[in-house]
């Protein structure tokens, strides 16, 4: 079998997605996600101008060799754009391998380790009352794990602090970046009140999560983790930007609140020390950003020997294609923790028909060969690319801060 074409499809059925379709001389094709939120066209160029010409004529069954060729062979290793391009290709090649074998991807990986994949959903409100209600609604839909975010008194709503739509074009992206305002001191005291209220209302059984979106320093994160201990969070996510991996030692010395990290990581090197020193509890790398199935499997196996569990990033900008790949990995991976799932619009489900299924707070990848996700190219073509950015964040005095 030989690769005959690598198509890159960009569409915006509510938000931008970059999708790769690898075609072969035997008529079998594979699909991969290469979406990097707010930087989509960089991946398109990387794939079209630099990667596609290298693949024509190659044997698609040699997934590892192609991965190494694109990673080592580029000389300029790592980084979100390079790794998203590799991810898209890798995902499509595993899809082809599954179709050739007539097996779902999770079977190729070693088979199911569980019956279903626990996911967490998002709930938010401007006030604690609203946020508590929003969590209740998700609980009623069957979710057993819910990420709760709340507006901060004295601050306008921004991503993760009560803003309703954090996932579509309505709230998160714009023709130019929204400039948002942040104050750590206003935030710190308010969050424990939210979780106190959630535990009062719903008891101890529900898994509660919270995302700090990289906005604290290590000592602030240590204090927040300590303040949240009575409420037994499933995790505190992204408390501090993690370029300085050893900075997490300080957090660990002070709190037993579990820490989740890694939605923006793209290789094992972003997390090596964090994992080896057991400074985190959940690794949030995802198939579209961390080297596809091949990259993710390697990171998760390494994490397993240090008691770090998996928690693939899965907001709406991780397309239904990457969600499919994630859910196959989740069903197999021995050290599974949880899968993020914020859901998609009806149109997105139509553009990307998929075998994976939701049942309340759980997903299953389905039994279709490969990862089981396709793209309806005719429908996708009706929704062309629209320029969009993630917001940026400033402190109240105007200083640029972490978004
Ligand atoms: C968030 C994301 O899902 C999450 O935990 O942090 O919504 C993130 O902000 C976006 O995916 C950025 O692309
Ligand atoms: Mg996050």
Coordinates of C-alpha atoms and ligand atoms in Angstrom, one line a residue:
X1 CA 0.0 0.0 0.0
X2 CA 1.2 3.5 -0.8
X3 CA 0.2 7.0 0.2
X4 CA -1.1 8.9 -2.9
X5 CA -2.3 12.2 -1.4
X6 CA -2.4 14.2 1.8
X7 CA -5.3 16.6 1.9
X8 CA -5.6 19.3 4.5
X9 CA -9.1 20.4 5.1
X10 CA -9.9 23.6 7.0
X11 CA -13.4 24.3 8.1
X12 CA -15.2 26.5 10.6
X13 CA -18.6 24.9 11.6
X14 CA -18.8 27.2 14.7
X15 CA -15.0 27.3 15.2
X16 CA -11.9 26.4 13.1
X17 CA -10.7 22.9 12.7
X18 CA -7.7 21.6 10.7
X19 CA -8.2 18.0 9.4
X20 CA -5.9 15.8 7.5
X21 CA -7.0 13.1 5.1
X22 CA -4.4 10.6 3.9
X23 CA -5.4 8.7 0.8
X24 CA -3.8 5.5 -0.5
X25 CA -3.6 3.5 -3.8
X26 CA -5.9 0.9 -2.3
X27 CA -8.8 3.3 -1.7
X28 CA -8.5 3.2 2.2
X29 CA -8.0 6.6 3.8
X30 CA -7.3 7.9 7.3
X31 CA -8.3 11.0 9.1
X32 CA -6.3 13.1 11.6
X33 CA -6.9 16.3 13.6
X34 CA -4.2 19.1 13.5
X35 CA -6.1 22.0 15.1
X36 CA -4.1 24.5 17.2
X37 CA -6.6 27.0 18.6
X38 CA -5.9 30.5 17.2
X39 CA -2.9 29.4 15.1
X40 CA -4.7 27.0 12.7
X41 CA -3.1 28.2 9.5
X42 CA 0.5 27.7 10.7
X43 CA -0.3 24.0 11.0
X44 CA -1.9 24.1 7.5
X45 CA 1.2 25.5 6.0
X46 CA 3.5 23.1 7.9
X47 CA 1.5 20.2 6.6
X48 CA 0.9 21.3 3.0
X49 CA 4.3 23.0 2.3
X50 CA 6.6 20.8 4.3
X51 CA 5.1 17.4 5.3
X52 CA 2.8 16.3 2.5
X53 CA 5.5 16.2 -0.2
X54 CA 7.5 13.8 2.1
X55 CA 4.8 11.3 2.4
X56 CA 3.7 10.6 -1.1
X57 CA 4.7 7.1 -2.2
X58 CA 5.5 6.0 1.4
X59 CA 4.0 2.8 3.0
X60 CA 1.3 4.0 5.5
X61 CA 1.8 0.9 7.7
X62 CA 5.2 2.2 8.8
X63 CA 3.8 4.5 11.4
X64 CA 6.7 4.6 13.8
X65 CA 9.2 5.2 11.0
X66 CA 7.1 8.1 9.6
X67 CA 6.8 9.6 13.2
X68 CA 10.5 9.4 13.7
X69 CA 11.2 10.8 10.2
X70 CA 9.0 13.8 10.8
X71 CA 10.2 14.4 14.4
X72 CA 14.0 13.7 14.2
X73 CA 14.2 14.2 10.5
X74 CA 13.0 17.8 10.8
X75 CA 16.0 18.9 12.9
X76 CA 13.8 21.6 14.4
X77 CA 12.1 19.4 16.9
X78 CA 9.0 19.9 19.1
X79 CA 6.8 22.9 19.5
X80 CA 3.0 23.1 19.1
X81 CA 2.9 23.6 15.4
X82 CA 5.3 20.8 14.5
X83 CA 3.8 18.4 16.9
X84 CA 0.2 19.1 15.8
X85 CA 1.2 18.4 12.2
X86 CA 2.9 15.1 13.3
X87 CA -0.2 14.3 15.4
X88 CA -2.6 14.8 12.5
X89 CA -0.5 12.5 10.3
X90 CA 0.0 9.9 13.0
X91 CA -3.7 9.8 13.8
X92 CA -4.6 9.3 10.2
X93 CA -2.0 6.5 9.8
X94 CA -3.4 4.6 12.8
X95 CA -6.9 5.1 11.3
X96 CA -5.6 3.4 8.1
X97 CA -3.9 0.6 10.0
X98 CA -7.2 -0.1 11.9
X99 CA -9.2 -0.1 8.7
X100 CA -6.7 -2.5 7.0
X101 CA -6.8 -4.8 10.1
X102 CA -10.6 -4.4 10.3
X103 CA -10.2 -3.6 14.0
X104 CA -11.0 -0.6 16.2
X105 CA -7.9 1.3 17.4
X106 CA -8.3 0.2 21.0
X107 CA -7.9 -3.4 19.9
X108 CA -4.6 -2.6 18.1
X109 CA -3.3 -0.9 21.3
X110 CA -3.9 -4.0 23.3
X111 CA -7.7 -4.2 23.9
X112 CA -10.1 -2.7 26.4
X113 CA -9.0 -2.3 30.0
X114 CA -12.4 -1.0 31.1
X115 CA -16.0 -1.0 29.9
X116 CA -16.4 2.8 29.5
X117 CA -14.5 6.0 29.8
X118 CA -15.3 8.4 32.6
X119 CA -15.5 12.0 31.4
X120 CA -15.8 15.4 33.1
X121 CA -17.9 18.2 31.9
X122 CA -17.8 22.0 32.5
X123 CA -20.2 24.1 34.7
X124 CA -19.8 27.7 35.4
X125 CA -21.8 30.7 36.7
X126 CA -21.3 34.4 37.4
X127 CA -22.2 33.9 41.1
X128 CA -21.7 30.9 43.4
X129 CA -25.4 30.2 43.3
X130 CA -25.4 30.1 39.5
X131 CA -22.4 27.9 39.4
X132 CA -23.9 25.5 42.0
X133 CA -27.0 25.3 39.8
X134 CA -25.0 24.7 36.7
X135 CA -23.2 21.8 38.4
X136 CA -26.6 20.4 39.5
X137 CA -27.7 20.4 35.8
X138 CA -24.7 18.5 34.7
X139 CA -25.2 16.0 37.5
X140 CA -28.7 15.5 36.4
X141 CA -27.4 14.8 32.9
X142 CA -25.5 11.9 34.4
X143 CA -22.0 13.3 34.8
X144 CA -20.1 12.0 37.8
X145 CA -17.2 14.4 37.4
X146 CA -17.7 18.2 36.8
X147 CA -15.3 21.1 36.5
X148 CA -16.7 24.1 38.4
X149 CA -15.7 27.7 37.6
X150 CA -17.2 30.9 39.0
X151 CA -17.2 34.7 38.4
X152 CA -15.0 36.7 40.7
X153 CA -16.5 39.7 42.6
X154 CA -14.9 42.9 41.3
X155 CA -13.7 41.4 38.0
X156 CA -15.4 41.1 34.6
X157 CA -16.1 37.6 33.5
X158 CA -13.2 36.0 31.7
X159 CA -12.4 32.5 30.6
X160 CA -12.7 30.2 33.6
X161 CA -14.4 32.8 35.8
X162 CA -18.0 32.5 35.0
X163 CA -18.1 33.4 31.4
X164 CA -20.9 31.3 29.8
X165 CA -19.5 30.3 26.4
X166 CA -15.8 29.5 26.8
X167 CA -15.7 27.1 23.9
X168 CA -17.2 28.6 20.7
X169 CA -16.7 31.8 18.8
X170 CA -19.3 33.5 20.9
X171 CA -17.1 33.9 24.0
X172 CA -13.6 32.7 23.5
X173 CA -12.5 34.0 20.1
X174 CA -13.0 37.1 18.1
X175 CA -11.7 38.8 15.0
X176 CA -8.9 40.2 17.2
X177 CA -8.1 38.9 20.7
X178 CA -10.3 40.0 23.6
X179 CA -8.3 41.7 26.3
X180 CA -9.4 40.4 29.7
X181 CA -8.6 41.5 33.3
X182 CA -7.2 39.4 36.1
X183 CA -6.5 39.8 39.8
X184 CA -5.1 36.9 41.8
X185 CA -5.9 38.5 45.1
X186 CA -9.6 38.8 44.2
X187 CA -9.7 35.2 42.9
X188 CA -7.9 33.4 45.7
X189 CA -10.4 34.0 48.5
X190 CA -13.5 33.3 46.4
X191 CA -12.8 29.9 45.0
X192 CA -12.9 27.9 48.3
X193 CA -16.3 29.4 49.0
X194 CA -17.6 27.9 45.7
X195 CA -16.3 24.5 46.7
X196 CA -17.7 24.7 50.2
X197 CA -21.1 25.5 48.7
X198 CA -20.8 22.6 46.2
X199 CA -19.9 20.1 48.9
X200 CA -22.8 21.4 51.1
X201 CA -25.2 21.0 48.3
X202 CA -24.1 17.8 46.6
X203 CA -22.2 15.9 49.3
X204 CA -18.9 14.0 48.8
X205 CA -19.6 11.6 46.0
X206 CA -19.4 14.0 43.0
X207 CA -15.9 14.4 41.5
X208 CA -15.2 18.2 41.5
X209 CA -12.5 19.8 39.4
X210 CA -11.2 23.3 39.0
X211 CA -9.0 25.0 36.3
X212 CA -6.8 27.9 37.3
X213 CA -5.5 28.3 33.7
X214 CA -1.9 29.0 34.6
X215 CA -2.6 32.2 36.5
X216 CA -0.9 31.7 39.8
X217 CA 2.7 31.6 41.2
X218 CA 3.9 28.5 42.9
X219 CA 3.4 29.8 46.5
X220 CA -0.1 31.1 45.6
X221 CA -1.0 27.7 44.1
X222 CA 0.3 26.1 47.3
X223 CA -2.0 28.2 49.4
X224 CA -5.0 27.7 47.1
X225 CA -4.4 23.9 47.2
X226 CA -4.3 24.0 51.0
X227 CA -7.4 26.1 51.2
X228 CA -9.2 23.6 49.0
X229 CA -8.2 20.5 50.9
X230 CA -11.3 20.2 53.0
X231 CA -13.4 20.0 49.8
X232 CA -11.5 17.0 48.4
X233 CA -11.1 18.1 44.8
X234 CA -10.5 15.5 42.1
X235 CA -7.9 18.0 40.9
X236 CA -6.6 21.5 40.7
X237 CA -5.7 22.1 37.0
X238 CA -2.8 24.2 35.6
X239 CA -2.2 26.3 38.8
X240 CA 1.1 27.7 37.4
X241 CA 2.7 28.0 33.9
X242 CA 4.9 24.9 33.8
X243 CA 7.9 26.1 31.8
X244 CA 9.7 25.9 35.1
X245 CA 9.0 22.3 36.0
X246 CA 10.9 22.4 39.3
X247 CA 8.6 25.3 40.4
X248 CA 6.0 22.6 41.1
X249 CA 8.1 21.2 44.0
X250 CA 7.0 24.1 46.1
X251 CA 3.3 23.3 45.5
X252 CA 3.8 19.7 46.3
X253 CA 5.6 20.5 49.6
X254 CA 2.5 22.3 50.9
X255 CA -0.7 20.6 49.7
X256 CA -2.4 17.2 49.1
X257 CA -4.8 18.6 46.6
X258 CA -4.1 16.6 43.4
X259 CA -2.6 18.5 40.5
X260 CA -3.4 18.1 36.8
X261 CA -1.1 19.6 34.1
X262 CA -0.2 19.4 30.5
X263 CA -2.9 20.6 28.1
X264 CA -0.4 22.7 26.2
X265 CA 2.5 20.2 26.4
X266 CA 3.6 18.6 23.2
X267 CA 6.3 16.0 24.1
X268 CA 7.5 14.0 27.1
X269 CA 10.2 16.6 27.6
X270 CA 7.7 19.2 28.8
X271 CA 6.7 16.8 31.6
X272 CA 9.7 14.6 32.3
X273 CA 10.7 16.1 35.6
X274 CA 7.1 16.7 36.7
X275 CA 6.4 13.0 36.2
X276 CA 9.7 11.6 37.5
X277 CA 9.5 13.6 40.7
X278 CA 5.8 12.8 41.1
X279 CA 5.0 16.5 41.2
X280 CA 1.7 16.0 39.3
X281 CA -1.1 13.4 39.6
X282 CA -2.7 13.7 36.1
X283 CA -1.0 14.3 32.8
X284 CA -3.3 16.2 30.4
X285 CA -1.6 15.7 27.0
X286 CA -3.9 15.0 24.2
X287 CA -3.6 13.2 20.8
X288 CA -3.8 16.3 18.6
X289 CA -1.1 18.2 20.4
X290 CA 1.3 15.6 21.8
X291 CA 2.3 13.5 18.7
X292 CA -0.9 11.6 18.0
X293 CA -1.4 8.0 19.2
X294 CA 2.3 7.2 19.0
X295 CA 3.3 10.2 21.1
X296 CA 0.6 10.0 23.6
X297 CA 1.1 6.2 24.2
X298 CA 4.8 6.9 25.0
X299 CA 4.0 9.7 27.4
X300 CA 1.3 7.7 29.2
X301 CA 3.5 4.6 29.6
X302 CA 6.3 6.7 31.1
X303 CA 3.7 8.3 33.4
X304 CA 2.4 5.0 34.6
X305 CA 5.5 3.9 36.4
X306 CA 5.3 7.1 38.5
X307 CA 1.7 6.7 39.5
X308 CA 0.6 9.6 37.2
X309 CA -2.8 9.0 35.6
X310 CA -4.1 10.2 32.2
X311 CA -6.5 13.0 31.6
X312 CA -6.6 13.9 27.9
X313 CA -7.4 17.5 27.2
X314 CA -10.8 17.6 25.4
X315 CA -12.4 21.0 25.0
X316 CA -14.3 21.9 21.8
X317 CA -11.1 22.9 20.0
X318 CA -9.9 19.3 20.3
X319 CA -12.0 18.1 17.3
X320 CA -14.3 15.1 17.3
X321 CA -11.5 13.3 15.3
X322 CA -8.9 13.7 18.1
X323 CA -11.7 13.0 20.7
X324 CA -12.2 9.7 18.9
X325 CA -8.4 8.9 19.1
X326 CA -8.4 9.9 22.7
X327 CA -11.3 7.7 23.7
X328 CA -9.7 4.6 22.1
X329 CA -6.5 5.3 24.1
X330 CA -8.6 5.9 27.2
X331 CA -10.4 2.6 26.9
X332 CA -7.0 0.8 26.6
X333 CA -4.5 2.8 28.8
X334 CA -3.8 1.0 32.1
X335 CA -3.2 4.2 34.1
X336 CA -6.4 5.9 32.9
X337 CA -7.7 8.8 35.1
X338 CA -10.4 10.7 33.3
X339 CA -11.2 12.3 29.9
X340 CA -12.3 16.0 29.5
X341 CA -15.4 16.3 27.4
X342 CA -17.0 19.7 26.9
X343 CA -19.2 18.5 24.0
X344 CA -19.8 19.7 20.4
X345 CA -22.6 21.5 18.6
X346 CA -25.1 19.5 16.4
X347 CA -23.4 20.9 13.3
X348 CA -20.0 19.7 14.5
X349 CA -21.4 16.2 15.0
X350 CA -22.7 16.3 11.4
X351 CA -19.4 17.5 9.9
X352 CA -17.5 14.8 11.8
X353 CA -19.6 11.7 11.8
X354 CA -18.2 9.4 14.5
X355 CA -18.5 5.9 16.0
X356 CA -17.8 7.1 19.6
X357 CA -20.9 7.4 21.7
X358 CA -21.8 9.2 24.9
X359 CA -23.9 7.6 27.7
X360 CA -24.4 10.1 30.5
X361 CA -21.0 10.8 32.0
X362 CA -19.2 8.2 30.0
X363 CA -17.9 7.7 26.4
X364 CA -17.2 4.6 24.4
X365 CA -15.1 4.6 21.2
X366 CA -17.4 2.2 19.3
X367 CA -16.4 -0.8 17.2
X368 CA -15.8 0.8 13.8
X369 CA -12.3 0.0 12.3
X370 CA -9.6 2.6 12.9
X371 CA -10.6 5.5 15.2
X372 CA -14.1 5.6 13.7
X373 CA -14.3 9.3 12.9
X374 CA -14.8 10.7 9.4
X375 CA -15.3 14.2 7.8
X376 CA -18.2 15.2 5.6
X377 CA -16.1 17.2 3.1
X378 CA -19.1 18.7 1.2
X379 CA -20.7 20.0 4.4
X380 CA -17.3 21.2 5.8
X381 CA -16.7 23.2 2.6
X382 CA -19.8 25.3 3.4
X383 CA -18.0 26.7 6.5
X384 CA -14.7 28.2 5.4
X385 CA -11.9 29.4 7.8
X386 CA -12.6 32.5 9.9
X387 CA -9.7 34.3 11.6
X388 CA -10.0 33.9 15.4
X389 CA -7.8 34.4 18.4
X390 CA -7.8 33.2 22.0
X391 CA -8.0 36.2 24.4
X392 CA -5.1 37.8 26.2
X393 CA -5.0 38.7 29.8
X394 CA -3.9 41.8 31.7
X395 CA -3.6 42.7 35.4
X396 CA -5.7 45.6 36.6
X397 CA -2.8 48.0 36.0
X398 CA -2.4 46.8 32.4
X399 CA 0.5 44.4 32.8
X400 CA 0.3 41.4 30.4
X401 CA -0.5 38.3 32.4
X402 CA -0.9 34.6 31.6
X403 CA -4.2 33.9 29.9
Ligands
LIG1 C1 -9.2 24.7 28.9 C2 -9.3 24.9 27.4 O1 -10.2 22.7 28.5 C3 -9.5 23.3 29.3 O2 -9.1 22.9 30.3 O3 -8.1 25.1 29.6 O4 -10.5 25.3 27.2 C4 -8.2 25.8 26.7 O5 -8.3 27.1 27.3 C5 -8.5 25.9 25.3 O6 -8.5 24.6 24.8 C6 -7.4 26.6 24.6 O7 -7.3 26.3 23.3
LIG2 MG1 -7.5 23.8 31.2

